[in-house]
Amino acid sequence: MDEKISNLREEALVKLNEAKNALDVENIRVEYLGKKGLVIEILKNLKNVEASHRKEVGEKANILRVEIENLIEKKMFELKEKEYEEKINSTEKIDITVPVDEKIGSLHPITIVQRELEEIFTSMGFTVEDGNEVETEYNNFEAVNVPKYHPARDMQDTFWLENGELLKTQTSAAQNKIMLKYGAPLKAIFPGRCFRNEALDASHENTFFQMEGMMIDKDVSISNLIYFMKTLLSEIFKKEVEVRLRPGYFPFVEPGFELDIKCPYCDGKGCRVCKNGSWIELCPCGMIHPNVLKLGGIDPEKYSGFAFGLGLSRLAMMKYNINDLRALNSCDLRILKQMNIK
Ligand code: DAH
């Protein structure tokens, strides 16, 4: 048995010495130290060794096992070092000073439109506020005049959390907090991601972006609303746009409107973007309901205000001529290329 162990040792040392790569080393490990490896077999079969030799054979086999383990580790280290050396000395060179001539990325269309809007609004004295994505039922509904059993809730089914909170369905969900935080007078916009439980199609997504705005002061009227919206949209489309208001129902405004713009692409003559309708429905808005002001700690006898909820995703689609809302969340970089966004 002594001789067998010393032969195994010799053999293993030669093989390890000749091993050229990690795979060779692994094969050697399996051959000697694997579950059915030659050294392990000796240890497993100790019971068959004559009792007087058993201890000695066991010790020698164990010493050999540890020796081979250490040699394997050493060999792997040498091989790695060698590989590293070869890489360093190879002809492959990376010149990190070469200028990058490929376009490496761009902002998302929604980000571009959002930043553009923020710039326009801040230049008109509005602050930019943040809203939560996970909201309380109170902020999303009750605080904007949509009590529990109001039918308007049906239009905004969403994703509920186990703790009773929800993914906000509208940026209006931040109105109450902002009023409580700043009081009146107030001029703020708050962009954000919204969620709804929708059947998906080209114009319905479960995740989309809006930008809400509020202006509250003494004597704010519908004329102020029209003025701000007209200025804003003219800046976005880089030309004077015509707007019109139609009555619209939203529980948090009274009166409420749908604001349309005359199609800036065909000047109302009729085209693909306005679906030959000449006008495009762009922004629901209205005069803030007295209940909403009251819940926000603002006296509706002293102050009035307007609010609007611009569809950011919608605006980005118009601006970049995208006809499927789902493209905006698809992470498909070809879409950015197609839109030629710089
Ligand atoms: N929150 C409404 C929605 O998502 C949009 C909206 C309508 C916002 C009228 C407003 C508003 O601030 O005045 O459908």
Short mmCIF file of C-alpha atoms and ligand atoms in Angstrom, two decimals:
data_model
loop_
_atom_site.label_atom_id
_atom_site.label_comp_id
_atom_site.label_asym_id
_atom_site.label_seq_id
_atom_site.Cartn_x
_atom_site.Cartn_y
_atom_site.Cartn_z
CA MET A 1 0.00 0.00 0.00
CA ASP A 2 2.91 2.27 0.80
CA GLU A 3 4.21 1.83 -2.68
CA LYS A 4 0.78 2.46 -4.19
CA ILE A 5 0.52 5.80 -2.38
CA SER A 6 3.99 6.91 -3.39
CA ASN A 7 3.29 5.90 -7.02
CA LEU A 8 0.07 7.89 -7.01
CA ARG A 9 2.01 10.86 -5.66
CA GLU A 10 4.67 10.65 -8.39
CA GLU A 11 2.01 10.30 -11.07
CA ALA A 12 -0.07 13.22 -9.79
CA LEU A 13 2.99 15.49 -9.55
CA VAL A 14 4.00 14.74 -13.13
CA LYS A 15 0.49 15.34 -14.42
CA LEU A 16 0.12 18.59 -12.53
CA ASN A 17 3.45 19.74 -13.82
CA GLU A 18 2.35 19.12 -17.37
CA ALA A 19 -1.10 20.66 -17.01
CA LYS A 20 -1.54 23.49 -19.50
CA ASN A 21 -4.79 25.05 -18.43
CA ALA A 22 -7.55 25.16 -15.80
CA LEU A 23 -9.40 22.28 -17.47
CA ASP A 24 -6.37 19.97 -17.23
CA VAL A 25 -6.04 20.85 -13.54
CA GLU A 26 -9.71 20.20 -12.91
CA ASN A 27 -9.44 16.79 -14.56
CA ILE A 28 -6.53 15.94 -12.28
CA ARG A 29 -8.53 17.04 -9.25
CA VAL A 30 -11.40 14.77 -10.24
CA GLU A 31 -9.05 11.86 -10.98
CA TYR A 32 -7.39 11.95 -7.55
CA LEU A 33 -9.66 13.88 -5.20
CA GLY A 34 -13.11 13.55 -6.76
CA LYS A 35 -15.84 11.45 -5.14
CA LYS A 36 -14.41 8.37 -6.84
CA GLY A 37 -10.87 9.76 -7.02
CA LEU A 38 -7.88 7.46 -6.51
CA VAL A 39 -6.79 8.99 -3.20
CA ILE A 40 -10.32 9.22 -1.88
CA GLU A 41 -10.90 5.56 -2.74
CA ILE A 42 -7.96 4.60 -0.51
CA LEU A 43 -9.49 6.54 2.37
CA LYS A 44 -12.91 4.99 1.77
CA ASN A 45 -11.49 1.48 1.75
CA LEU A 46 -9.42 1.79 4.93
CA LYS A 47 -11.68 -0.74 6.59
CA ASN A 48 -10.28 -3.42 4.29
CA VAL A 49 -6.68 -2.62 5.21
CA GLU A 50 -5.06 -4.86 7.78
CA ALA A 51 -5.68 -3.38 11.21
CA SER A 52 -1.99 -3.01 12.08
CA HIS A 53 -1.42 -0.81 8.97
CA ARG A 54 -4.70 1.03 8.91
CA LYS A 55 -3.58 4.09 10.88
CA GLU A 56 -0.39 4.57 8.89
CA VAL A 57 -2.09 4.13 5.51
CA GLY A 58 -4.83 6.54 6.56
CA GLU A 59 -2.28 9.18 7.59
CA LYS A 60 -0.25 8.85 4.40
CA ALA A 61 -3.34 9.01 2.16
CA ASN A 62 -4.53 12.09 4.02
CA ILE A 63 -1.13 13.78 3.72
CA LEU A 64 -1.20 13.04 -0.02
CA ARG A 65 -4.74 14.45 -0.29
CA VAL A 66 -3.67 17.73 1.35
CA GLU A 67 -0.48 17.87 -0.73
CA ILE A 68 -2.40 17.46 -3.99
CA GLU A 69 -4.96 20.07 -2.90
CA ASN A 70 -2.18 22.57 -2.21
CA LEU A 71 -0.41 21.80 -5.48
CA ILE A 72 -3.65 22.29 -7.40
CA GLU A 73 -4.14 25.67 -5.79
CA LYS A 74 -0.57 26.66 -6.59
CA LYS A 75 -0.88 25.47 -10.18
CA MET A 76 -4.11 27.42 -10.71
CA PHE A 77 -2.44 30.55 -9.39
CA GLU A 78 0.53 30.06 -11.75
CA LEU A 79 -1.76 29.52 -14.71
CA LYS A 80 -3.69 32.73 -13.95
CA GLU A 81 -0.45 34.67 -13.60
CA LYS A 82 0.75 33.28 -16.89
CA GLU A 83 -2.47 34.18 -18.64
CA TYR A 84 -2.23 37.71 -17.25
CA GLU A 85 1.40 38.04 -18.36
CA GLU A 86 0.47 36.90 -21.83
CA LYS A 87 -2.33 39.43 -22.04
CA ILE A 88 -0.03 42.24 -20.99
CA ASN A 89 2.65 41.22 -23.46
CA SER A 90 0.30 40.49 -26.33
CA THR A 91 -0.04 42.77 -29.30
CA GLU A 92 -3.62 43.61 -28.34
CA LYS A 93 -3.54 47.23 -27.18
CA ILE A 94 -6.39 49.47 -26.08
CA ASP A 95 -5.89 53.15 -26.71
CA ILE A 96 -8.14 54.92 -24.26
CA THR A 97 -7.36 58.30 -25.82
CA VAL A 98 -9.08 57.48 -29.13
CA PRO A 99 -12.10 59.82 -29.45
CA VAL A 100 -15.49 58.11 -29.40
CA ASP A 101 -17.10 58.72 -32.74
CA GLU A 102 -20.18 56.63 -32.19
CA LYS A 103 -23.30 58.09 -30.62
CA ILE A 104 -23.44 56.51 -27.20
CA GLY A 105 -26.94 57.35 -26.08
CA SER A 106 -29.65 59.93 -25.69
CA LEU A 107 -32.32 61.03 -23.28
CA HIS A 108 -35.73 59.44 -23.37
CA PRO A 109 -38.34 61.49 -25.29
CA ILE A 110 -40.41 61.91 -22.12
CA THR A 111 -37.39 63.23 -20.22
CA ILE A 112 -36.69 65.69 -23.02
CA VAL A 113 -40.25 66.99 -23.06
CA GLN A 114 -40.41 67.10 -19.26
CA ARG A 115 -37.21 69.15 -19.01
CA GLU A 116 -38.40 71.50 -21.71
CA LEU A 117 -41.67 72.07 -19.85
CA GLU A 118 -39.89 72.58 -16.54
CA GLU A 119 -37.74 75.24 -18.10
CA ILE A 120 -40.72 77.07 -19.55
CA PHE A 121 -42.70 76.92 -16.30
CA THR A 122 -39.83 77.97 -14.07
CA SER A 123 -39.29 80.97 -16.36
CA MET A 124 -42.94 81.88 -15.56
CA GLY A 125 -42.30 81.68 -11.80
CA PHE A 126 -43.51 78.13 -11.10
CA THR A 127 -41.63 75.78 -8.79
CA VAL A 128 -41.08 72.15 -9.72
CA GLU A 129 -42.34 69.72 -7.08
CA ASP A 130 -41.99 66.02 -6.61
CA GLY A 131 -44.82 63.54 -6.02
CA ASN A 132 -44.84 59.96 -4.76
CA GLU A 133 -45.53 56.97 -6.94
CA VAL A 134 -47.04 55.04 -4.04
CA GLU A 135 -49.82 57.14 -2.56
CA THR A 136 -52.54 56.98 0.02
CA GLU A 137 -56.10 56.52 -1.14
CA TYR A 138 -56.85 59.84 0.54
CA ASN A 139 -54.34 61.85 -1.50
CA ASN A 140 -55.17 60.17 -4.78
CA PHE A 141 -58.95 60.41 -4.41
CA GLU A 142 -60.59 61.93 -1.33
CA ALA A 143 -58.36 65.01 -1.16
CA VAL A 144 -59.23 65.88 -4.76
CA ASN A 145 -62.95 65.60 -4.19
CA VAL A 146 -63.43 61.98 -5.27
CA PRO A 147 -65.06 60.31 -2.26
CA LYS A 148 -65.17 56.56 -1.88
CA TYR A 149 -68.33 55.79 -3.78
CA HIS A 150 -67.90 58.42 -6.50
CA PRO A 151 -68.44 56.96 -9.99
CA ALA A 152 -65.33 58.85 -11.24
CA ARG A 153 -63.24 56.22 -9.43
CA ASP A 154 -64.26 53.66 -12.03
CA MET A 155 -62.29 55.50 -14.70
CA GLN A 156 -59.11 55.23 -12.67
CA ASP A 157 -58.75 51.65 -11.54
CA THR A 158 -55.23 51.06 -10.30
CA PHE A 159 -52.86 48.67 -8.53
CA TRP A 160 -53.49 48.35 -4.81
CA LEU A 161 -50.94 47.43 -2.20
CA GLU A 162 -51.66 45.10 0.67
CA ASN A 163 -51.38 47.96 3.15
CA GLY A 164 -54.26 49.79 1.44
CA GLU A 165 -52.04 52.26 -0.47
CA LEU A 166 -52.00 52.42 -4.23
CA LEU A 167 -49.93 53.31 -7.27
CA LYS A 168 -51.09 56.83 -8.05
CA THR A 169 -53.43 57.17 -10.99
CA GLN A 170 -52.88 60.87 -11.54
CA THR A 171 -50.42 63.59 -10.65
CA SER A 172 -53.39 65.37 -9.06
CA ALA A 173 -52.60 63.10 -6.08
CA ALA A 174 -49.92 65.60 -4.99
CA GLN A 175 -52.22 68.64 -5.03
CA ASN A 176 -53.24 68.39 -1.40
CA LYS A 177 -49.72 67.95 -0.01
CA ILE A 178 -48.40 70.86 -2.04
CA MET A 179 -51.20 73.17 -0.88
CA LEU A 180 -50.64 72.17 2.73
CA LYS A 181 -46.90 72.69 2.34
CA TYR A 182 -46.92 76.14 0.69
CA GLY A 183 -50.37 77.63 1.26
CA ALA A 184 -51.48 80.49 -1.02
CA PRO A 185 -50.30 82.14 -3.22
CA LEU A 186 -48.85 79.17 -5.03
CA LYS A 187 -47.47 78.38 -8.49
CA ALA A 188 -46.20 74.85 -8.93
CA ILE A 189 -45.85 72.05 -11.45
CA PHE A 190 -45.36 68.43 -10.52
CA PRO A 191 -44.43 65.89 -13.16
CA GLY A 192 -44.70 62.19 -12.41
CA ARG A 193 -45.26 58.60 -13.36
CA CYS A 194 -48.87 57.41 -13.09
CA PHE A 195 -50.41 53.95 -13.20
CA ARG A 196 -53.74 52.53 -14.21
CA ASN A 197 -55.15 49.08 -14.58
CA GLU A 198 -55.88 49.36 -18.29
CA ALA A 199 -56.51 47.00 -21.15
CA LEU A 200 -53.41 47.87 -23.21
CA ASP A 201 -53.52 49.17 -26.73
CA ALA A 202 -51.78 51.83 -28.81
CA SER A 203 -53.25 54.62 -26.70
CA HIS A 204 -53.57 52.94 -23.28
CA GLU A 205 -50.69 51.92 -21.05
CA ASN A 206 -50.57 50.83 -17.42
CA THR A 207 -47.68 53.26 -16.83
CA PHE A 208 -47.55 56.77 -18.25
CA PHE A 209 -46.42 60.28 -17.40
CA GLN A 210 -48.34 63.43 -16.62
CA MET A 211 -47.42 66.91 -15.59
CA GLU A 212 -49.79 68.63 -13.22
CA GLY A 213 -49.79 72.35 -12.56
CA MET A 214 -51.55 74.67 -10.12
CA MET A 215 -51.70 78.39 -9.75
CA ILE A 216 -53.53 79.82 -6.73
CA ASP A 217 -53.75 83.49 -5.87
CA LYS A 218 -56.26 86.27 -5.36
CA ASP A 219 -58.47 86.82 -8.42
CA VAL A 220 -57.07 84.02 -10.58
CA SER A 221 -59.52 83.40 -13.40
CA ILE A 222 -60.04 81.34 -16.53
CA SER A 223 -58.26 84.09 -18.50
CA ASN A 224 -55.08 83.35 -16.54
CA LEU A 225 -55.49 79.67 -17.32
CA ILE A 226 -55.87 80.34 -21.04
CA TYR A 227 -52.94 82.74 -21.06
CA PHE A 228 -50.55 80.30 -19.36
CA MET A 229 -51.57 77.35 -21.46
CA LYS A 230 -51.32 79.30 -24.70
CA THR A 231 -47.87 80.62 -23.81
CA LEU A 232 -46.68 77.20 -22.76
CA LEU A 233 -47.92 75.36 -25.83
CA SER A 234 -46.59 78.04 -28.18
CA GLU A 235 -43.16 77.56 -26.59
CA ILE A 236 -43.35 73.81 -26.95
CA PHE A 237 -44.38 73.84 -30.56
CA LYS A 238 -42.14 76.82 -31.30
CA LYS A 239 -44.97 78.75 -32.93
CA GLU A 240 -48.09 80.67 -31.91
CA VAL A 241 -50.80 78.09 -31.24
CA GLU A 242 -54.53 78.59 -31.08
CA VAL A 243 -56.35 77.01 -28.14
CA ARG A 244 -60.00 76.39 -27.35
CA LEU A 245 -61.85 75.19 -24.25
CA ARG A 246 -64.64 72.68 -24.21
CA PRO A 247 -66.56 71.72 -21.09
CA GLY A 248 -65.10 68.64 -19.39
CA TYR A 249 -65.94 66.92 -16.14
CA PHE A 250 -63.34 66.33 -13.42
CA PRO A 251 -64.46 66.25 -9.80
CA PHE A 252 -61.57 68.47 -8.63
CA VAL A 253 -62.34 71.44 -10.85
CA GLU A 254 -65.40 73.63 -11.31
CA PRO A 255 -65.81 74.56 -14.10
CA GLY A 256 -63.72 71.88 -15.82
CA PHE A 257 -62.47 71.93 -19.39
CA GLU A 258 -60.77 70.01 -22.11
CA LEU A 259 -58.21 72.28 -23.69
CA ASP A 260 -57.62 71.63 -27.38
CA ILE A 261 -55.01 73.14 -29.64
CA LYS A 262 -55.37 73.78 -33.32
CA CYS A 263 -53.14 71.15 -34.92
CA PRO A 264 -49.67 72.76 -35.08
CA TYR A 265 -48.61 70.38 -37.87
CA CYS A 266 -51.23 71.31 -40.45
CA ASP A 267 -52.58 74.58 -38.95
CA GLY A 268 -55.98 72.95 -38.77
CA LYS A 269 -56.15 71.87 -42.40
CA GLY A 270 -56.31 68.22 -41.38
CA CYS A 271 -53.48 65.69 -41.24
CA ARG A 272 -52.43 62.33 -39.80
CA VAL A 273 -51.53 63.79 -36.39
CA CYS A 274 -54.93 65.43 -35.80
CA LYS A 275 -56.63 62.54 -37.62
CA ASN A 276 -58.11 65.18 -39.94
CA GLY A 277 -59.96 66.65 -36.98
CA SER A 278 -58.06 70.01 -37.07
CA TRP A 279 -58.01 70.18 -33.24
CA ILE A 280 -56.10 68.02 -30.78
CA GLU A 281 -57.34 67.36 -27.26
CA LEU A 282 -54.29 68.04 -25.13
CA CYS A 283 -54.87 69.14 -21.61
CA PRO A 284 -57.73 68.72 -19.16
CA CYS A 285 -57.94 71.65 -16.78
CA GLY A 286 -60.23 73.91 -14.81
CA MET A 287 -60.76 76.17 -11.85
CA ILE A 288 -59.89 74.37 -8.62
CA HIS A 289 -62.98 73.18 -6.78
CA PRO A 290 -63.61 75.03 -3.47
CA ASN A 291 -63.68 71.67 -1.63
CA VAL A 292 -60.17 70.91 -2.87
CA LEU A 293 -58.91 74.31 -1.75
CA LYS A 294 -60.52 73.85 1.65
CA LEU A 295 -58.97 70.41 2.15
CA GLY A 296 -55.63 72.00 1.23
CA GLY A 297 -56.07 74.56 4.00
CA ILE A 298 -56.79 77.45 1.60
CA ASP A 299 -59.80 79.73 2.02
CA PRO A 300 -61.86 79.59 -1.22
CA GLU A 301 -63.49 82.90 -0.29
CA LYS A 302 -60.13 84.64 -0.52
CA TYR A 303 -58.30 82.64 -3.13
CA SER A 304 -59.02 80.96 -6.43
CA GLY A 305 -56.85 78.97 -8.79
CA PHE A 306 -56.54 76.84 -11.86
CA ALA A 307 -55.14 73.35 -12.28
CA PHE A 308 -54.24 71.32 -15.31
CA GLY A 309 -53.01 67.80 -16.03
CA LEU A 310 -50.88 67.68 -19.16
CA GLY A 311 -50.31 64.24 -20.63
CA LEU A 312 -46.51 64.14 -20.88
CA SER A 313 -46.50 60.81 -22.70
CA ARG A 314 -49.09 62.16 -25.10
CA LEU A 315 -47.07 65.30 -25.75
CA ALA A 316 -43.89 63.28 -26.36
CA MET A 317 -45.81 61.12 -28.83
CA MET A 318 -47.01 64.17 -30.71
CA LYS A 319 -43.65 65.85 -30.73
CA TYR A 320 -41.77 62.79 -31.95
CA ASN A 321 -44.51 61.41 -34.13
CA ILE A 322 -44.84 58.14 -32.22
CA ASN A 323 -48.12 56.39 -32.83
CA ASP A 324 -48.03 53.68 -30.17
CA LEU A 325 -47.92 54.73 -26.52
CA ARG A 326 -46.41 51.37 -25.56
CA ALA A 327 -43.24 52.23 -27.50
CA LEU A 328 -42.30 54.72 -24.77
CA ASN A 329 -41.93 51.99 -22.14
CA SER A 330 -40.51 49.33 -24.42
CA CYS A 331 -36.78 49.90 -23.77
CA ASP A 332 -36.26 49.28 -27.46
CA LEU A 333 -33.33 51.50 -28.43
CA ARG A 334 -34.28 51.30 -32.10
CA ILE A 335 -37.19 53.58 -31.24
CA LEU A 336 -34.84 56.33 -30.09
CA LYS A 337 -32.84 55.89 -33.27
CA GLN A 338 -35.97 56.02 -35.36
CA MET A 339 -36.99 59.24 -33.64
CA ASN A 340 -33.57 60.60 -34.43
CA ILE A 341 -33.20 62.05 -30.94
CA LYS A 342 -29.87 63.73 -30.43
N1 DAH B 1 -56.08 64.08 -13.13
C1 DAH B 1 -56.83 64.08 -14.36
C2 DAH B 1 -56.66 62.72 -15.03
O1 DAH B 1 -55.64 62.09 -14.88
C3 DAH B 1 -56.36 65.16 -15.26
C4 DAH B 1 -56.73 66.53 -14.78
C5 DAH B 1 -57.93 67.09 -15.17
C6 DAH B 1 -55.88 67.25 -13.96
C7 DAH B 1 -58.26 68.36 -14.78
C8 DAH B 1 -56.24 68.52 -13.52
C9 DAH B 1 -57.44 69.07 -13.97
O2 DAH B 1 -55.49 69.25 -12.71
O3 DAH B 1 -57.77 70.33 -13.57
O4 DAH B 1 -57.53 62.31 -15.73
#
